[in-house]
N, CA, C and O atoms as CSV, one atom per row, in Angstrom:
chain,resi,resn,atom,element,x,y,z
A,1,UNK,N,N,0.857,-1.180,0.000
A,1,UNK,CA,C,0.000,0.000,0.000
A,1,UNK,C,C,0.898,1.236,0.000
A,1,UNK,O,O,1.987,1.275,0.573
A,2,UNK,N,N,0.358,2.234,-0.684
A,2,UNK,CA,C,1.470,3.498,-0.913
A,2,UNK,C,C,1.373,4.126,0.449
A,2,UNK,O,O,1.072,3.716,1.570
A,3,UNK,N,N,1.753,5.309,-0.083
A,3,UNK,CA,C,1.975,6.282,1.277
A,3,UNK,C,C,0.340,6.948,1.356
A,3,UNK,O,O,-0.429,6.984,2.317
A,4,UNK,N,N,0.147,7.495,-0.188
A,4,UNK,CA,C,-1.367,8.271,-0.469
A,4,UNK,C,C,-2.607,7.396,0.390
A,4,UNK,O,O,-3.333,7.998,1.181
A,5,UNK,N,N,-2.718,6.309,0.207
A,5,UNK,CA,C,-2.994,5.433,-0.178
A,5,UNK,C,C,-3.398,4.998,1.662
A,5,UNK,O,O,-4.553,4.769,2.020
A,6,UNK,N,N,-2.531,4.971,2.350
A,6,UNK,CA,C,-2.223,4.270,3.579
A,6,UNK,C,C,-2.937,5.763,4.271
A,6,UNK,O,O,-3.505,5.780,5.363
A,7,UNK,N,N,-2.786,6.808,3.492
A,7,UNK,CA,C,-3.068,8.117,4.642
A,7,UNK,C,C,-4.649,8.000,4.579
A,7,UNK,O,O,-5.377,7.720,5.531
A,8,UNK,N,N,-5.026,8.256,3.330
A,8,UNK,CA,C,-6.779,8.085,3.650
A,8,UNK,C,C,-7.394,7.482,4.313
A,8,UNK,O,O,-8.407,7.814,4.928
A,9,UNK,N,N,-6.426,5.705,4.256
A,9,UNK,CA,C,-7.272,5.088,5.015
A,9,UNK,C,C,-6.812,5.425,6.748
A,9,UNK,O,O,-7.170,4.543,7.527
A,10,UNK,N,N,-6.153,6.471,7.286
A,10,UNK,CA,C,-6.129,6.589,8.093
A,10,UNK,C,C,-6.679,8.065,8.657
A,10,UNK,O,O,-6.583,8.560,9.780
A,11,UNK,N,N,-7.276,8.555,7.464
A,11,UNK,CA,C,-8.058,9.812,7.896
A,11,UNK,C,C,-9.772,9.204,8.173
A,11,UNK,O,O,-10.630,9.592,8.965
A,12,UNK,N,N,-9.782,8.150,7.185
A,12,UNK,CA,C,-11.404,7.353,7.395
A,12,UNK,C,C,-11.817,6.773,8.531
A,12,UNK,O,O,-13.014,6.530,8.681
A,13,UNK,N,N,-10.705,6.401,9.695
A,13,UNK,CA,C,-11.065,5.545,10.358
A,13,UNK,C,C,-10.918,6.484,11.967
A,13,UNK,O,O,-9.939,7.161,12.280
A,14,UNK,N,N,-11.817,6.341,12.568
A,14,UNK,CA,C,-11.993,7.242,13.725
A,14,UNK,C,C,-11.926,6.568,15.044
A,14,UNK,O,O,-12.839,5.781,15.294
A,15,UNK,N,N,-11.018,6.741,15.911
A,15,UNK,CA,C,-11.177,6.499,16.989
A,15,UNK,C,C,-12.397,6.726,18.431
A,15,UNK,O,O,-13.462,7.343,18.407
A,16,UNK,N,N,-11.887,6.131,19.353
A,16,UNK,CA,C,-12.711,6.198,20.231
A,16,UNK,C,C,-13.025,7.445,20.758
A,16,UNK,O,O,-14.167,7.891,20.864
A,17,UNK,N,N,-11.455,8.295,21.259
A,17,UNK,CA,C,-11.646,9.392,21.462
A,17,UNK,C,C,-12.658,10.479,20.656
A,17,UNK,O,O,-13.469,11.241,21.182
A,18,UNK,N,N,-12.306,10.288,18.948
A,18,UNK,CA,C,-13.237,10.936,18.425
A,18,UNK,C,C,-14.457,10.957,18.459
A,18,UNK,O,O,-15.093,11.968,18.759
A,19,UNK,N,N,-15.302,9.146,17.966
A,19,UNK,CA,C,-16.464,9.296,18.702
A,19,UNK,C,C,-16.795,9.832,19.879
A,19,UNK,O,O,-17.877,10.413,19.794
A,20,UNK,N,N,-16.216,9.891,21.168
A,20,UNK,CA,C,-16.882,10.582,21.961
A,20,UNK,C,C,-16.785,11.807,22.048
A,20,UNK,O,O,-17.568,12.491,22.707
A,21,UNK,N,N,-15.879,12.227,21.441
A,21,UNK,CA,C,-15.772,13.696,20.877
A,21,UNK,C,C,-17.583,14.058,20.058
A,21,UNK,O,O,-18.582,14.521,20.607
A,22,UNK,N,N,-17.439,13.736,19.008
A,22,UNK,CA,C,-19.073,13.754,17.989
A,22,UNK,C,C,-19.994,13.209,18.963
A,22,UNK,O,O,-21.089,13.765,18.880
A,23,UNK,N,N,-19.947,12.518,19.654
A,23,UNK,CA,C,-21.270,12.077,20.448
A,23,UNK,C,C,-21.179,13.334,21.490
A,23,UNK,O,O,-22.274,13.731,21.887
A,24,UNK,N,N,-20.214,13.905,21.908
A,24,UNK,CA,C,-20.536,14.879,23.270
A,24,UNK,C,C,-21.270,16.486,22.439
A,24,UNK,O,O,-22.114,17.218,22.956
A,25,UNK,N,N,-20.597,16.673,21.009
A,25,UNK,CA,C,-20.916,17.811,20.657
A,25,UNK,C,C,-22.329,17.344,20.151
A,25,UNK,O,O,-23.237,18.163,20.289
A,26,UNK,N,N,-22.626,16.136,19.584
A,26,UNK,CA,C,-24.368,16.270,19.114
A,26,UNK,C,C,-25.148,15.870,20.093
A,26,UNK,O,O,-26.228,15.468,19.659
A,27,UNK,N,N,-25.009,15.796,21.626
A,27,UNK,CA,C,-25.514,15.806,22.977
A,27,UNK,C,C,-26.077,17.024,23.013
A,27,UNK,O,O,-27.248,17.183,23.358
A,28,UNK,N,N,-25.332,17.944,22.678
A,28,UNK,CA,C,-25.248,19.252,22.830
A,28,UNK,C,C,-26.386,20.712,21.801
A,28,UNK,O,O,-26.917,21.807,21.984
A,29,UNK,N,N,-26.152,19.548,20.630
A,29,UNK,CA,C,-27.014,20.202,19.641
A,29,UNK,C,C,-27.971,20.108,19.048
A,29,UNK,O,O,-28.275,20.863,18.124
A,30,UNK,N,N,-28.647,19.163,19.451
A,30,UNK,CA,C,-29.721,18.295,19.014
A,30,UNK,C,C,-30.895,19.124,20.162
A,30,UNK,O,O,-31.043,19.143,21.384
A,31,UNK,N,N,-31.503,19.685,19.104
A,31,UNK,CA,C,-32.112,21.071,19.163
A,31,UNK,C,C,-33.752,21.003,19.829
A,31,UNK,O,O,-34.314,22.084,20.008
A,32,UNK,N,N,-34.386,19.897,20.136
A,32,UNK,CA,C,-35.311,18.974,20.656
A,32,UNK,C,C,-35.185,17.967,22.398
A,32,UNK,O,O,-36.026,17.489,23.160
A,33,UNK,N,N,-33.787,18.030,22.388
A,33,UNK,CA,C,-33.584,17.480,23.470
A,33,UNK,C,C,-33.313,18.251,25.056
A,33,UNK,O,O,-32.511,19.155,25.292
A,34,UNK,N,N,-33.861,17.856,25.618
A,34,UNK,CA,C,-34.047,18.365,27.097
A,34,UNK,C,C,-32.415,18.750,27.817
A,34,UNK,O,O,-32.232,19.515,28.764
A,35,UNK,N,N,-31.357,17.982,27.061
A,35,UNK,CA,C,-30.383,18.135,27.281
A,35,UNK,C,C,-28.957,18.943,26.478
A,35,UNK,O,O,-27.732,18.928,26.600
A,36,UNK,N,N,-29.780,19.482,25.790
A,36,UNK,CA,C,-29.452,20.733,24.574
A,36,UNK,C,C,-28.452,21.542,25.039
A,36,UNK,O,O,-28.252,21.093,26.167
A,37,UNK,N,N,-27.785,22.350,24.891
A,37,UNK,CA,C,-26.942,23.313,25.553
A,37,UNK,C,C,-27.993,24.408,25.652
A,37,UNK,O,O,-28.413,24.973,26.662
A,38,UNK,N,N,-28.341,24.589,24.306
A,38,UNK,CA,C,-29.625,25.833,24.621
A,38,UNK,C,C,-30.723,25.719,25.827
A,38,UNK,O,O,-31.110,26.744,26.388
A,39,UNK,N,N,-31.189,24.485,26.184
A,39,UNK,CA,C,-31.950,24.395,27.129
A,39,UNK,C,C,-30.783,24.252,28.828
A,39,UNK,O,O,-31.049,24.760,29.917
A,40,UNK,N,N,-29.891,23.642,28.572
A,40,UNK,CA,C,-29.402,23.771,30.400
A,40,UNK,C,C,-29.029,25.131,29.933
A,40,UNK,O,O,-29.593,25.462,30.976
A,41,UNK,N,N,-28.587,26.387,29.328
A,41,UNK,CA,C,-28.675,27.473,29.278
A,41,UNK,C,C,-29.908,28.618,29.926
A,41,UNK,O,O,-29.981,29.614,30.645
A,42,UNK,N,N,-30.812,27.654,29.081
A,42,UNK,CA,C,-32.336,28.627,29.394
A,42,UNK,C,C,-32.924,28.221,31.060
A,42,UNK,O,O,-33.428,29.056,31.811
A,43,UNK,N,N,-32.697,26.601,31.436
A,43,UNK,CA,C,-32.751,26.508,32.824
A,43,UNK,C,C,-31.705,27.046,33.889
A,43,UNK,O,O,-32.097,27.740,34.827
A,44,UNK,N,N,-30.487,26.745,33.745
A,44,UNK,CA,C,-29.281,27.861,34.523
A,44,UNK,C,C,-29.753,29.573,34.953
A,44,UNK,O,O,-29.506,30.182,35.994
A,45,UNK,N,N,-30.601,30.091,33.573
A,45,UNK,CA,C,-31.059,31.505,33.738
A,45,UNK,C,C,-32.333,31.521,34.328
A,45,UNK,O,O,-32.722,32.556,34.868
A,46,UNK,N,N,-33.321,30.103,34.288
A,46,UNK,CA,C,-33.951,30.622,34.854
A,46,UNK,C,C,-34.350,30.340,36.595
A,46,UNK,O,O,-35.359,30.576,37.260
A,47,UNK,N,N,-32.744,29.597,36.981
A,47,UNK,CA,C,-32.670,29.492,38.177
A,47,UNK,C,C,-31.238,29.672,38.409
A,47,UNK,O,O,-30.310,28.896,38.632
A,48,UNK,N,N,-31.353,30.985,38.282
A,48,UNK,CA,C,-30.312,31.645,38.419
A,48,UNK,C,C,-29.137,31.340,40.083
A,48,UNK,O,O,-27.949,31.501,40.364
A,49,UNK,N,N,-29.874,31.044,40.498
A,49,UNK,CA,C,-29.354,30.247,41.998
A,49,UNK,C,C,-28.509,29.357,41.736
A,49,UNK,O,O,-27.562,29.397,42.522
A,50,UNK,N,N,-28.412,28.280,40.693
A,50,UNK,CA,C,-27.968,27.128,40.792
A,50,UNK,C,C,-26.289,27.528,40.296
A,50,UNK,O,O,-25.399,26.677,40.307
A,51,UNK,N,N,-26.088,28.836,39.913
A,51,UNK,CA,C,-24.656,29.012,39.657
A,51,UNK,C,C,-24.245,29.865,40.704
A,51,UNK,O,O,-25.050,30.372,41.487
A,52,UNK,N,N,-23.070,30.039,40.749
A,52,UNK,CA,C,-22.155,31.134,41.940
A,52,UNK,C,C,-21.854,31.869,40.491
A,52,UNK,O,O,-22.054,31.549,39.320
A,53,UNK,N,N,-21.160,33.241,41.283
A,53,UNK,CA,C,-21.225,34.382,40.324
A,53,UNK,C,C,-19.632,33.802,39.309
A,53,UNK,O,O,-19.392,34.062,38.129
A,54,UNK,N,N,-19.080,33.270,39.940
A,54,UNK,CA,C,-17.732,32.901,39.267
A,54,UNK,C,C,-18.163,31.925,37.997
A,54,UNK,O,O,-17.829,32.100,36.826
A,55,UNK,N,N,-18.930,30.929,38.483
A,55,UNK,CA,C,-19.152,29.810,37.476
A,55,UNK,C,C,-20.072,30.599,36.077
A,55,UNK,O,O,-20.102,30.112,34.947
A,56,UNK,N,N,-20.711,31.783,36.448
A,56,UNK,CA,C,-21.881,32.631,35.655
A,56,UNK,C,C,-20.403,33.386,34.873
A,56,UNK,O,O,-20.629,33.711,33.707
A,57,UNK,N,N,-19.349,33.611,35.234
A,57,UNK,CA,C,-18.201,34.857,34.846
A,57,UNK,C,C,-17.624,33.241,33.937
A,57,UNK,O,O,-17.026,33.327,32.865
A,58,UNK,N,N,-17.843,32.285,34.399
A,58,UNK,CA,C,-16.903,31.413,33.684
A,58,UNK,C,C,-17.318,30.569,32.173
A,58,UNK,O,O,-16.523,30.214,31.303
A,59,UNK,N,N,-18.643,30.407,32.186
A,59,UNK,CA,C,-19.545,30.010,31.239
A,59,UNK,C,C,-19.923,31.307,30.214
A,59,UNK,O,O,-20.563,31.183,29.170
A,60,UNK,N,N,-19.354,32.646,30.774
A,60,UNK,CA,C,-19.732,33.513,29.921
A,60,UNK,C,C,-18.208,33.842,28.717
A,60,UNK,O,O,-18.131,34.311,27.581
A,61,UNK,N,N,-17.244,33.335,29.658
A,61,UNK,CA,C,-15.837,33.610,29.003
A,61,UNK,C,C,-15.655,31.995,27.449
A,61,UNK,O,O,-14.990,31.787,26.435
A,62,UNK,N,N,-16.559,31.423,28.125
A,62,UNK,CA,C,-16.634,30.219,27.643
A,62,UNK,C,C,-17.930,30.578,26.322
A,62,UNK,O,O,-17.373,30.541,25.225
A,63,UNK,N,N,-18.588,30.716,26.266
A,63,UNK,CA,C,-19.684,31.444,25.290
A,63,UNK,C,C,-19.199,32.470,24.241
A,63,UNK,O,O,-19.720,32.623,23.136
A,64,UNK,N,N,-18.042,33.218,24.762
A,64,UNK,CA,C,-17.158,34.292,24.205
A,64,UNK,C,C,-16.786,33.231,22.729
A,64,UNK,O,O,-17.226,33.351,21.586
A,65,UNK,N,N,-15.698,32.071,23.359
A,65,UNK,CA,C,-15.222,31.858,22.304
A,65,UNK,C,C,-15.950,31.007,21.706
A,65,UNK,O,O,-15.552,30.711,20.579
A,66,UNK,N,N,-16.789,30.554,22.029
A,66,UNK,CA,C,-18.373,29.854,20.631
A,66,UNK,C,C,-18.340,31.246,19.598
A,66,UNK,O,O,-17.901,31.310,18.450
A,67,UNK,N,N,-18.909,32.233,20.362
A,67,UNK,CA,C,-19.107,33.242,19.119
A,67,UNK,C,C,-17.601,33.667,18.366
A,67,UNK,O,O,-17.720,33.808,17.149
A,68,UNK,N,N,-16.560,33.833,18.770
A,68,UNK,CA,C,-15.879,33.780,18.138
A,68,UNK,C,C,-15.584,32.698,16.860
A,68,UNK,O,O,-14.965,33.000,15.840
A,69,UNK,N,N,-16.305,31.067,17.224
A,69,UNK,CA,C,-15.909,30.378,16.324
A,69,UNK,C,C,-17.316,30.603,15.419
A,69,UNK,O,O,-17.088,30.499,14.214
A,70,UNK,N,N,-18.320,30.807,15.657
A,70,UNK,CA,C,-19.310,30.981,14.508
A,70,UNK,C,C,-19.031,31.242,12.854
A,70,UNK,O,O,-19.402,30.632,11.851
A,71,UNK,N,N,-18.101,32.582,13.088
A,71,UNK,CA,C,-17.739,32.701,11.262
A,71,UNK,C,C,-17.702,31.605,10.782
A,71,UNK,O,O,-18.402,31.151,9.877
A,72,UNK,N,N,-16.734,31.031,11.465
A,72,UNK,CA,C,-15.888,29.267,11.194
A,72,UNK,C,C,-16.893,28.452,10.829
A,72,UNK,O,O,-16.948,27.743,9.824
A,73,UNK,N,N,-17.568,28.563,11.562
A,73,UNK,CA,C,-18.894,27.611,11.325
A,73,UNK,C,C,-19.576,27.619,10.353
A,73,UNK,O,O,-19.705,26.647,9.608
A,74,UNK,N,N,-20.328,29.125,10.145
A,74,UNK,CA,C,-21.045,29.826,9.138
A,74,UNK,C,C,-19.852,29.290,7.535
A,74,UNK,O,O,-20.145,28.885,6.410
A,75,UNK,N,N,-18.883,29.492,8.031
A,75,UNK,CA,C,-18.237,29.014,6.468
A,75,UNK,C,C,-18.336,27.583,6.155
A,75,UNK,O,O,-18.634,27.169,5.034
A,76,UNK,N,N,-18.014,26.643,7.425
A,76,UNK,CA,C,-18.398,25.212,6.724
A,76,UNK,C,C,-19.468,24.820,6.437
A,76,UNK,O,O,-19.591,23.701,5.939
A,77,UNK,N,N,-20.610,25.678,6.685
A,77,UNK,CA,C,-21.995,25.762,6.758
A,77,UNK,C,C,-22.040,26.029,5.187
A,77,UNK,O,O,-22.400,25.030,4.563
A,78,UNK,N,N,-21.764,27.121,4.420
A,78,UNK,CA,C,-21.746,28.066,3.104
A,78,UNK,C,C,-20.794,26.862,2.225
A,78,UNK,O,O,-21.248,26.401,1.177
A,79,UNK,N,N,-19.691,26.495,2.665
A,79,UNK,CA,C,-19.251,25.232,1.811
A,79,UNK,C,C,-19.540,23.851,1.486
A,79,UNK,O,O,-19.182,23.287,0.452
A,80,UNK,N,N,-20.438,23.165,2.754
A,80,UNK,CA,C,-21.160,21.989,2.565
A,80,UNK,C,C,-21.923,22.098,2.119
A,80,UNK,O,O,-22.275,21.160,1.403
A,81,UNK,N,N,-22.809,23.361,2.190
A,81,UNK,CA,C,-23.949,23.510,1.336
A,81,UNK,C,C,-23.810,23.605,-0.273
A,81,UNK,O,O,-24.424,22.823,-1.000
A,82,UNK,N,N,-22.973,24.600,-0.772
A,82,UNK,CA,C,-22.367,25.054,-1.832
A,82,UNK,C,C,-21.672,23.905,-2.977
A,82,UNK,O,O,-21.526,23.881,-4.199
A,83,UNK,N,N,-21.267,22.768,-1.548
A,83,UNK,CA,C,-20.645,21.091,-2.104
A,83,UNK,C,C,-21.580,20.395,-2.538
A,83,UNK,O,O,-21.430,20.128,-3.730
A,84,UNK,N,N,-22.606,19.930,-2.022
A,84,UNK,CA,C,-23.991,19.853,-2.114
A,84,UNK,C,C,-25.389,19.976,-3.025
A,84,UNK,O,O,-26.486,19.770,-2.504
């Protein structure tokens, strides 16, 4: 088997780590589920108690860089589609 050849088949094949990588982010996004990020978001705010002000300063620094990655997103979004 070449070199070309040997690399694909090692970009095709995904480890464990990765799956739980893709399984933790579509935990997350699956836009129907009780366990959504958008929804423990919307419950966190609306019991605002259940955080200390640090963990509220820490999830917000953390939210920062989601929106920072959006463009990113929005472009693989505009290219899969565009592939498509």
């Amino acid at each position: 088997m070449n070199k070309k050849a040997l690399a694909t088949d090692e970009q095709a094949i995904l480890s464990q780590a990765d799956l739980d990588d893709l399984l933790r982010i579509n935990e997350f996004i699956e836009s129907h589920d009780e366990h959504s990020l958008v929804e423990e978001l919307k419950c966190a705010i609306l019991d605002s108690g259940k955080l200390e002000l640090t963990q509220w300063q820490s999830l917000r620094e953390q939210l920062k860089e989601i929106e920072a990655l959006i463009p990113h997103i929005d472009l693989i979004i505009q290219l899969k589609k565009e592939k498509s």
